[in-house]
PDB file of C-alpha atoms in Angstrom:
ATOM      1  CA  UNK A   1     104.399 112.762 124.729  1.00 45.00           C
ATOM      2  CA  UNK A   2     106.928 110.729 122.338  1.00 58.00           C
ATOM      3  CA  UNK A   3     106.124 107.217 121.878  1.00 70.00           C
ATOM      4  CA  UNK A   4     109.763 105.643 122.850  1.00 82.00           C
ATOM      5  CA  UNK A   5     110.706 103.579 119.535  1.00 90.00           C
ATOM      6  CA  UNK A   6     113.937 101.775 120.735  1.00 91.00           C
ATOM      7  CA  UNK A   7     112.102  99.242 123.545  1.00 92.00           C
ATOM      8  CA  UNK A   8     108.795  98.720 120.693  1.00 93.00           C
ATOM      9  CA  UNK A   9     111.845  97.754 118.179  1.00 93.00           C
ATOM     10  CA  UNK A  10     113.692  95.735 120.542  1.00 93.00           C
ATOM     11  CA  UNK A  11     110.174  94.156 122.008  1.00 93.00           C
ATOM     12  CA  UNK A  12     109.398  93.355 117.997  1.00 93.00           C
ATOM     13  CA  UNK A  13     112.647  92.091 117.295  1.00 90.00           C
ATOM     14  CA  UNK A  14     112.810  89.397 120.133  1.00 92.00           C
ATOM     15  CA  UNK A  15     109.109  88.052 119.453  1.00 92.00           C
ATOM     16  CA  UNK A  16     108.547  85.384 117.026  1.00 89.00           C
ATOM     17  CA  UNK A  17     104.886  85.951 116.516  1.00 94.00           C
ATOM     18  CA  UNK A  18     103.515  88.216 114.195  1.00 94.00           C
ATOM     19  CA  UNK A  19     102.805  91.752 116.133  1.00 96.00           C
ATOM     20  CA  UNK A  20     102.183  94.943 114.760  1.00 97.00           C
ATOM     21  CA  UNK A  21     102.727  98.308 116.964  1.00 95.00           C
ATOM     22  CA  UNK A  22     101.227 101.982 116.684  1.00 95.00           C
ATOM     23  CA  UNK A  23     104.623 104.576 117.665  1.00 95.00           C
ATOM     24  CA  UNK A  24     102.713 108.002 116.296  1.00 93.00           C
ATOM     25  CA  UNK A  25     100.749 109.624 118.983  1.00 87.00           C
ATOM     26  CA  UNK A  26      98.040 111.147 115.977  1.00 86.00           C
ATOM     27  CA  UNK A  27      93.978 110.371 116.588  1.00 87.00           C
ATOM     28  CA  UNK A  28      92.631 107.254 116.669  1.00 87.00           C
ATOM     29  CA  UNK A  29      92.604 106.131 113.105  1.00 86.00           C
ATOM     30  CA  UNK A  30      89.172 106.037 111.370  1.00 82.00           C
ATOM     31  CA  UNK A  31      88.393 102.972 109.334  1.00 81.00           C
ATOM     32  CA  UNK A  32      89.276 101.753 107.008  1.00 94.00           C
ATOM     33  CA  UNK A  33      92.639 101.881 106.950  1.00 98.00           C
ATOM     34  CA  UNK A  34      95.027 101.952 103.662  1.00 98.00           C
ATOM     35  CA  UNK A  35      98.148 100.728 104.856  1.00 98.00           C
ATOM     36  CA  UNK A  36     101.331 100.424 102.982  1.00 98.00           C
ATOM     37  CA  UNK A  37     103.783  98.035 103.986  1.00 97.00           C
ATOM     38  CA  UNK A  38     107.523  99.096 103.233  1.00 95.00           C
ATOM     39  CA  UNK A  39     110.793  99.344 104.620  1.00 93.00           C
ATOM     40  CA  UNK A  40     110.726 103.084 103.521  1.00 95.00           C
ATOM     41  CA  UNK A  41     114.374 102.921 103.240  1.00 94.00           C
ATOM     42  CA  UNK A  42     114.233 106.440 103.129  1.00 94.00           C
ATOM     43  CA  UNK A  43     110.740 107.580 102.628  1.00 95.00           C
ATOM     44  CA  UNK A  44     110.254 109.201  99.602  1.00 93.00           C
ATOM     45  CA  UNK A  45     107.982 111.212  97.842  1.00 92.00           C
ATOM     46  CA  UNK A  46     106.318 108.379  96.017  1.00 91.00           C
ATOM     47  CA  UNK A  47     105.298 106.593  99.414  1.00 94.00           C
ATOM     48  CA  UNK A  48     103.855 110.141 100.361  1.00 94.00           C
ATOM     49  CA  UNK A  49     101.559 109.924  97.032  1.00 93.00           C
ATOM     50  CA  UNK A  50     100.430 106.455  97.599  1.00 94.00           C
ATOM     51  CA  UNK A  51      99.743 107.224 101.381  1.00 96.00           C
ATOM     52  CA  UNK A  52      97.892 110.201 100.201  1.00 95.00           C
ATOM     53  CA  UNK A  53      96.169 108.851  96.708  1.00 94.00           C
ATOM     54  CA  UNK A  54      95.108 105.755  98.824  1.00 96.00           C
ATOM     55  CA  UNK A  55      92.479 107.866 100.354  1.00 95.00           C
ATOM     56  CA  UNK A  56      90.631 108.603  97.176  1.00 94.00           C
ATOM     57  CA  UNK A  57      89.755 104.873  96.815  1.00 96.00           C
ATOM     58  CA  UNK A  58      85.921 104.428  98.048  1.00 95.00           C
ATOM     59  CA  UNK A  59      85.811 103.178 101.193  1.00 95.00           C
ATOM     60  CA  UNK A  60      88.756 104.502 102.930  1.00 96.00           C
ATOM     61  CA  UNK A  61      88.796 107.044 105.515  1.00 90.00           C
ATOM     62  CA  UNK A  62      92.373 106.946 106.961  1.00 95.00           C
ATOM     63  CA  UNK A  63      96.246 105.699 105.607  1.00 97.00           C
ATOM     64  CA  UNK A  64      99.291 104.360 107.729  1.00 98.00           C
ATOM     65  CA  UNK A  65     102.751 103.246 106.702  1.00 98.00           C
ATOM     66  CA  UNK A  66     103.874  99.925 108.431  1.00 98.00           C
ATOM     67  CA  UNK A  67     107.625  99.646 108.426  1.00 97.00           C
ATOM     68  CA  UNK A  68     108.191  95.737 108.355  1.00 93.00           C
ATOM     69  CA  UNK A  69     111.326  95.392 109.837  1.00 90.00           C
ATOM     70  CA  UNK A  70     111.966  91.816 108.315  1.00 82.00           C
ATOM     71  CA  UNK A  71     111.659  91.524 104.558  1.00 72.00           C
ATOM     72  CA  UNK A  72     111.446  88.137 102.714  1.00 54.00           C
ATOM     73  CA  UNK A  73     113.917  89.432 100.229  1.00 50.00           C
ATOM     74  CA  UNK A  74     115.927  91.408 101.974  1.00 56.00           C
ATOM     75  CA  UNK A  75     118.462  92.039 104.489  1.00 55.00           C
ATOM     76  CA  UNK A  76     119.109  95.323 107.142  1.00 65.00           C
ATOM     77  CA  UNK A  77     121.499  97.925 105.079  1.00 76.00           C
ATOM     78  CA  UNK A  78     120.848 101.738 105.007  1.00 84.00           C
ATOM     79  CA  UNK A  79     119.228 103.269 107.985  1.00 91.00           C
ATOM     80  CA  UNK A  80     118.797 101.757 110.809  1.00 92.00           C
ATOM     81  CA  UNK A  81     115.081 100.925 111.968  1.00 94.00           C
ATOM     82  CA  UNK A  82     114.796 103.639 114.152  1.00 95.00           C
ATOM     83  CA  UNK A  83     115.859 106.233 111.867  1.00 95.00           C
ATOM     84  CA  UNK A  84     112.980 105.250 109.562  1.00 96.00           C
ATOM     85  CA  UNK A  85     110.950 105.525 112.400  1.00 96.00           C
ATOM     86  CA  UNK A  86     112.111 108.944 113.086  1.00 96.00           C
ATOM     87  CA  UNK A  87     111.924 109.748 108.959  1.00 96.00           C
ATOM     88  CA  UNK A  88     108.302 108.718 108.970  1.00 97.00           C
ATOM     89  CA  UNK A  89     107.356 110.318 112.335  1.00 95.00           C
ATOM     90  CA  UNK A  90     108.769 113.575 110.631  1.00 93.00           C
ATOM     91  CA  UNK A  91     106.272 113.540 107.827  1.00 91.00           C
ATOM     92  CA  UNK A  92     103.546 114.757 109.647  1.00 87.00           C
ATOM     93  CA  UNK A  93     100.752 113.572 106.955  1.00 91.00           C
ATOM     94  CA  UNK A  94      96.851 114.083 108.214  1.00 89.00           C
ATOM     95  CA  UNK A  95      94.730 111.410 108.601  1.00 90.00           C
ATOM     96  CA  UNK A  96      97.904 108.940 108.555  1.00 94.00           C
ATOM     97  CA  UNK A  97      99.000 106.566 111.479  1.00 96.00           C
ATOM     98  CA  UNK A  98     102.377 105.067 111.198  1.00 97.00           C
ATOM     99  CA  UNK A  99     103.131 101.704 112.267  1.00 98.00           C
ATOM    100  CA  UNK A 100     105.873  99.269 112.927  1.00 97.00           C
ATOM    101  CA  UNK A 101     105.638  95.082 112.411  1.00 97.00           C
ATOM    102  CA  UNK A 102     108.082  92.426 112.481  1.00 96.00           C
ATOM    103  CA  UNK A 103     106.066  90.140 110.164  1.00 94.00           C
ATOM    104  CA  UNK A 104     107.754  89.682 106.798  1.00 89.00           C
ATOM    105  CA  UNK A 105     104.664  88.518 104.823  1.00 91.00           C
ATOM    106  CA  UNK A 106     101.374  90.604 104.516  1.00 94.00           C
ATOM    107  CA  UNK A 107      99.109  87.532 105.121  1.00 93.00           C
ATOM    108  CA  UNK A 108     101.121  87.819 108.642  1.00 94.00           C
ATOM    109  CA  UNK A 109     101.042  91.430 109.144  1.00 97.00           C
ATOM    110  CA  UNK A 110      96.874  91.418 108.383  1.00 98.00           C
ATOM    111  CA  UNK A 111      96.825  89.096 110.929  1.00 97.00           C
ATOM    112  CA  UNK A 112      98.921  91.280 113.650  1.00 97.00           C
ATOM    113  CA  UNK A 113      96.482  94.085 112.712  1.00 97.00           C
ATOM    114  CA  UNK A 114      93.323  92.332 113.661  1.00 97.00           C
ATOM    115  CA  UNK A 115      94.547  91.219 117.004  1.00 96.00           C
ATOM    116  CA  UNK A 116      96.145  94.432 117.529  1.00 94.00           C
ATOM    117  CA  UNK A 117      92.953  96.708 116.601  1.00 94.00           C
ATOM    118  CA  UNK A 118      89.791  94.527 116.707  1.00 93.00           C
ATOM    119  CA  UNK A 119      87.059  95.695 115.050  1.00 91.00           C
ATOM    120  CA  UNK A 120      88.846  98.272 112.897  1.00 93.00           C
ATOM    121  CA  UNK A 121      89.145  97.470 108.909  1.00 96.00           C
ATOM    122  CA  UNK A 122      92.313  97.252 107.235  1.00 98.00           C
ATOM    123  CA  UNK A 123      93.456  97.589 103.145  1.00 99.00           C
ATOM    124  CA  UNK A 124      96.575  96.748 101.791  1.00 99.00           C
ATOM    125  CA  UNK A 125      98.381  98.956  99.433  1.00 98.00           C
ATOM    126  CA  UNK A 126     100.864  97.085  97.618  1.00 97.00           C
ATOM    127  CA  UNK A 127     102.744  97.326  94.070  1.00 93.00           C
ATOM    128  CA  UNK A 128     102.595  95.000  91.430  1.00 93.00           C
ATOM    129  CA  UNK A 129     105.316  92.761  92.464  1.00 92.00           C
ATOM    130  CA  UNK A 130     103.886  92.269  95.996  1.00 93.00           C
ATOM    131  CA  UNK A 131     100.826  91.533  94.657  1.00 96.00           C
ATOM    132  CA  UNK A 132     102.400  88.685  92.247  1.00 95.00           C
ATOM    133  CA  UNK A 133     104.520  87.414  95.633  1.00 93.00           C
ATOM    134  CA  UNK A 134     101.360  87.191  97.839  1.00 95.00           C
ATOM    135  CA  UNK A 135      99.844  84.401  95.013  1.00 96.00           C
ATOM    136  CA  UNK A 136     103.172  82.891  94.837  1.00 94.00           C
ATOM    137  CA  UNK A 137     103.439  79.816  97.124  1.00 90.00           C
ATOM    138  CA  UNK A 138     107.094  80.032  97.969  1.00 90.00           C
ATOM    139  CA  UNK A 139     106.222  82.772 100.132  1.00 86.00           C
ATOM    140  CA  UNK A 140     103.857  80.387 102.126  1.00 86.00           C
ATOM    141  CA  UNK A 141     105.305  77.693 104.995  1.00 82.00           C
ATOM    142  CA  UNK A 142     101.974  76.109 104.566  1.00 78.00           C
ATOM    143  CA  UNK A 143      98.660  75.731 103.044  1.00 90.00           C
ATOM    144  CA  UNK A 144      98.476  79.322 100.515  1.00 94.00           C
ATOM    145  CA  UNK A 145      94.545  79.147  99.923  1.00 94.00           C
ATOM    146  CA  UNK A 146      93.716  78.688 103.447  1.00 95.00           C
ATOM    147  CA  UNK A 147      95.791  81.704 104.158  1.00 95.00           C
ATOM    148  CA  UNK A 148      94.037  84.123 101.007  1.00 97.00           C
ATOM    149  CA  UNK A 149      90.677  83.105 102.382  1.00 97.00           C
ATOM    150  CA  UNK A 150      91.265  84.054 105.257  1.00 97.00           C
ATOM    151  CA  UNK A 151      92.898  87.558 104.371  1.00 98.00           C
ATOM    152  CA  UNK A 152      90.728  88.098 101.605  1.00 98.00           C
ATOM    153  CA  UNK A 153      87.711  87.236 103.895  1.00 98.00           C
ATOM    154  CA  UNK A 154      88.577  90.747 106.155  1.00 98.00           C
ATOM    155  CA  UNK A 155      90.909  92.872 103.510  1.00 98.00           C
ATOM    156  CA  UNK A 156      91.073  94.364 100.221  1.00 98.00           C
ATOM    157  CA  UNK A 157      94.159  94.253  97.981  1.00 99.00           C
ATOM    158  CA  UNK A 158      94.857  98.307  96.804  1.00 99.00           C
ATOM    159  CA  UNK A 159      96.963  97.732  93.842  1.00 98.00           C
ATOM    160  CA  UNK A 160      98.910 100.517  92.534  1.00 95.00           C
ATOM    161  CA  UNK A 161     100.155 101.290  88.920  1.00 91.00           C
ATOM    162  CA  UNK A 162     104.156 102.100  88.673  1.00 83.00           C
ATOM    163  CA  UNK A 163     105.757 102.076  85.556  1.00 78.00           C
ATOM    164  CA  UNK A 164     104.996  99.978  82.960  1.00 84.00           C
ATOM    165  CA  UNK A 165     102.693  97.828  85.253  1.00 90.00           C
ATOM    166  CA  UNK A 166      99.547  99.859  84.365  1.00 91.00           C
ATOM    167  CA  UNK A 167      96.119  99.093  85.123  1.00 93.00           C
ATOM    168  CA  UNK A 168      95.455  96.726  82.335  1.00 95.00           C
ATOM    169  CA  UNK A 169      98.473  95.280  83.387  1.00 95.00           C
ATOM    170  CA  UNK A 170      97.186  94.556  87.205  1.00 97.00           C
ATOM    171  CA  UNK A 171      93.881  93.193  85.631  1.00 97.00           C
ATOM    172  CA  UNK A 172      95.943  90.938  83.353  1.00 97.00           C
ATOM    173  CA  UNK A 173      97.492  89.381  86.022  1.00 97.00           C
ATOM    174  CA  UNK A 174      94.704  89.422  87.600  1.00 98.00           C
ATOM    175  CA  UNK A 175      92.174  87.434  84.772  1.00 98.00           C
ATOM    176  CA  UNK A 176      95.340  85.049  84.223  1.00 98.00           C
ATOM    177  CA  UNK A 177      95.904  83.750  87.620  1.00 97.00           C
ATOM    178  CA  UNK A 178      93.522  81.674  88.720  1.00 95.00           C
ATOM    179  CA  UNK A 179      94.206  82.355  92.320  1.00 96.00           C
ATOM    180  CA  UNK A 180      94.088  85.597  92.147  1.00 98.00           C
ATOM    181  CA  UNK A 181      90.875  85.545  89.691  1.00 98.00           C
ATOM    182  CA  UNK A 182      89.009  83.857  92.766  1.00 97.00           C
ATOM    183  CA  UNK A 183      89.477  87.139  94.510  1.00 98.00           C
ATOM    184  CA  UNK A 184      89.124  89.877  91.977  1.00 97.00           C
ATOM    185  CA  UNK A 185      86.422  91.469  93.135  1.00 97.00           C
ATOM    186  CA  UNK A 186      88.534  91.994  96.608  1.00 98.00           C
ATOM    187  CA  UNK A 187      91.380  93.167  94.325  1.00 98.00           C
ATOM    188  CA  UNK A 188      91.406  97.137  93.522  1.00 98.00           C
ATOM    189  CA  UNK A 189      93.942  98.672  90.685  1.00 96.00           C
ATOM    190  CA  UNK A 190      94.700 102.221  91.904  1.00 94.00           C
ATOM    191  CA  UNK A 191      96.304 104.371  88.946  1.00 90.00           C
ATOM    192  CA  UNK A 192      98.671 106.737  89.810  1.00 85.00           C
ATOM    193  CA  UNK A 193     100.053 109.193  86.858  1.00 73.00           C
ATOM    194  CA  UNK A 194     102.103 111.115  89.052  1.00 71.00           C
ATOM    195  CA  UNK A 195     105.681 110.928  87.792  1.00 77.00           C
ATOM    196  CA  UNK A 196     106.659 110.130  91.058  1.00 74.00           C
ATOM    197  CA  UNK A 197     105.760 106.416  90.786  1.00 74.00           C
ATOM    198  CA  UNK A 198     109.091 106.076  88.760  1.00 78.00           C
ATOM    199  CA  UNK A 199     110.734 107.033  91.948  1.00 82.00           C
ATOM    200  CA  UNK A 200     112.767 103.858  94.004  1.00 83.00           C
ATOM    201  CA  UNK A 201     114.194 103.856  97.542  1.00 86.00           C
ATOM    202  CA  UNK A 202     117.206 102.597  95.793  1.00 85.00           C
ATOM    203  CA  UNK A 203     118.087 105.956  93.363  1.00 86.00           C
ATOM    204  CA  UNK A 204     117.295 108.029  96.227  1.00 87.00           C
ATOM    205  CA  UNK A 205     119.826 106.268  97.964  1.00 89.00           C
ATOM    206  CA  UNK A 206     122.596 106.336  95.692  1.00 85.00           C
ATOM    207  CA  UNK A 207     121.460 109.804  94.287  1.00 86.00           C
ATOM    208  CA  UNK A 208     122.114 110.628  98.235  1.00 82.00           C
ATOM    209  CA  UNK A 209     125.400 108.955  98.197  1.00 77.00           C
ATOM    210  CA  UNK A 210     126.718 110.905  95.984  1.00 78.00           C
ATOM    211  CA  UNK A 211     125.131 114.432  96.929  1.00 73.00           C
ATOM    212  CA  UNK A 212     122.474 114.783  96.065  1.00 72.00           C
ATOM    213  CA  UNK A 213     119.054 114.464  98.267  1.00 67.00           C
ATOM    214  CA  UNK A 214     116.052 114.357  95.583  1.00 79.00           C
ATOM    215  CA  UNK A 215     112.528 113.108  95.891  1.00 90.00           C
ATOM    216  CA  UNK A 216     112.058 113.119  99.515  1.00 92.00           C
ATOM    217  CA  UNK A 217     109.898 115.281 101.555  1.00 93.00           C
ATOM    218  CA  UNK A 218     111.934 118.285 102.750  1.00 92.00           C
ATOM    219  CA  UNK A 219     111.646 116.373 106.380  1.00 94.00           C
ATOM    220  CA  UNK A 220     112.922 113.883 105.633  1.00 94.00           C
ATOM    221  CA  UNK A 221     115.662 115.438 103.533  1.00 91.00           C
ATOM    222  CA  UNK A 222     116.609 117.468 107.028  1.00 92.00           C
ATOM    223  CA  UNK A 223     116.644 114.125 108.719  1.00 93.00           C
ATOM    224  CA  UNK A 224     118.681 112.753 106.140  1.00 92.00           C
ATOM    225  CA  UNK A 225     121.256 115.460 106.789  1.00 90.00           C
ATOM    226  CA  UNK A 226     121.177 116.014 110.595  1.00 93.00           C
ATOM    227  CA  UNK A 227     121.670 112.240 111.083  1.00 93.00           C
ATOM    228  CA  UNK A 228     124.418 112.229 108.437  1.00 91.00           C
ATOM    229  CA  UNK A 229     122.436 109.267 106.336  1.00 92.00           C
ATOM    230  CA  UNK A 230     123.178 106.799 103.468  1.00 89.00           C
ATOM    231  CA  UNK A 231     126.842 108.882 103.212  1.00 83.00           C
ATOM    232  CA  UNK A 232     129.426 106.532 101.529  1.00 78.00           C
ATOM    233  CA  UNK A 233     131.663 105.399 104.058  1.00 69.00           C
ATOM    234  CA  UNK A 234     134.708 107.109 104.044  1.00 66.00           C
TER     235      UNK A 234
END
């Protein structure tokens, strides 16, 4: 039976505290658990790869996309929340859970996790400008190292190449921050070739715009369509 999305997004949007919901009705996931934060605004192909590639990286067993439905750079525009619900349900992917969390920061939505699902293990997949925000201390209200011990102390960073922010790159960063040097050993480039890490939520929109529906899985492309998506208004 469908989980219903519309009271989990209205319970999420009315509570202040950082919780994290499950709204596929797939196994119980097997740890540990890649999961990729996003607003997957639509999902695209590359999120697909990095939900899939995270996998490969020793340790894991199972992935899951969290849609954050509050972003600490960004407003609501495109679809609606429960349309990216219904895009990611659509996907289908094995061994892959997908999630929904109101916390904006991933410090926040670790948290949510382990109250949510104690005992399991959780990653986070994240690109190289998340990982640069989560040692950045504007992000923070209060005290940032008390917060990375804490997440580092239960989670793994899974950094992932994209564009010119190779692996060198990430372990750059990495030897040159001193913050983030303290947990480099919790810290774990994962290099993606595919062409498809080039690929932005924000083309795909515009290429969509203006006809054109390219790199998103086909069922999400169908979604796209049926729901009459991203179309400029008229």
């Amino acid at each position: 039976m469908p989980v219903p999305i519309d009271p989990i997004l209205e319970r999420l949007e009315t509570r202040e505290d950082p919780t994290v919901e499950r709204v596929d009705v797939g196994p119980r996931l097997k740890s540990r658990v890649a999961v990729l934060p996003a607003s997957f605004n639509p999902p695209t192909l590359a999120h697909v790869e990095l939900l899939e590639r995270a996998k490969d990286v020793p340790g894991i067993a199972t992935s899951a996309a969290l849609l954050t439905t509050r972003n600490v750079d960004k407003g609501l525009f495109g679809a609606s929340h429960g349309h990216r619900v219904g895009m990611l349900l659509g996907l289908e992917l094995p061994a892959t859970g997908v999630l929904v969390s109101n916390a904006a920061r991933i410090a926040e939505q670790a948290a949510a996790l382990r109250d949510m699902f104690p005992g399991q293990d959780f990653d986070f997949v994240v690109g190289y400008d998340t990982l640069v925000r989560l040692f950045d201390r504007r992000y923070y209200d209060g005290e940032m190292h008390e917060v990375l011990a804490t997440y580092f102390r239960h989670h793994r960073v899974i950094a992932a190449t994209r564009g010119e922010f190779d692996v060198p790159a990430i372990e750059r960063y990495v030897e040159s921050t001193a913050d983030a040097r303290n947990y480099g050993d919790r810290i774990v480039p994962l290099n993606l070739e595919s062409e498809l890490m080039h690929v932005s939520s924000t083309a795909v929109r515009e290429r969509i715009g203006e006809g054109v529906s390219v790199d998103v899985p086909p069922r999400v492309h169908q979604y796209i369509r049926e729901h009459k998506l991203y179309e400029p208004a008229p």
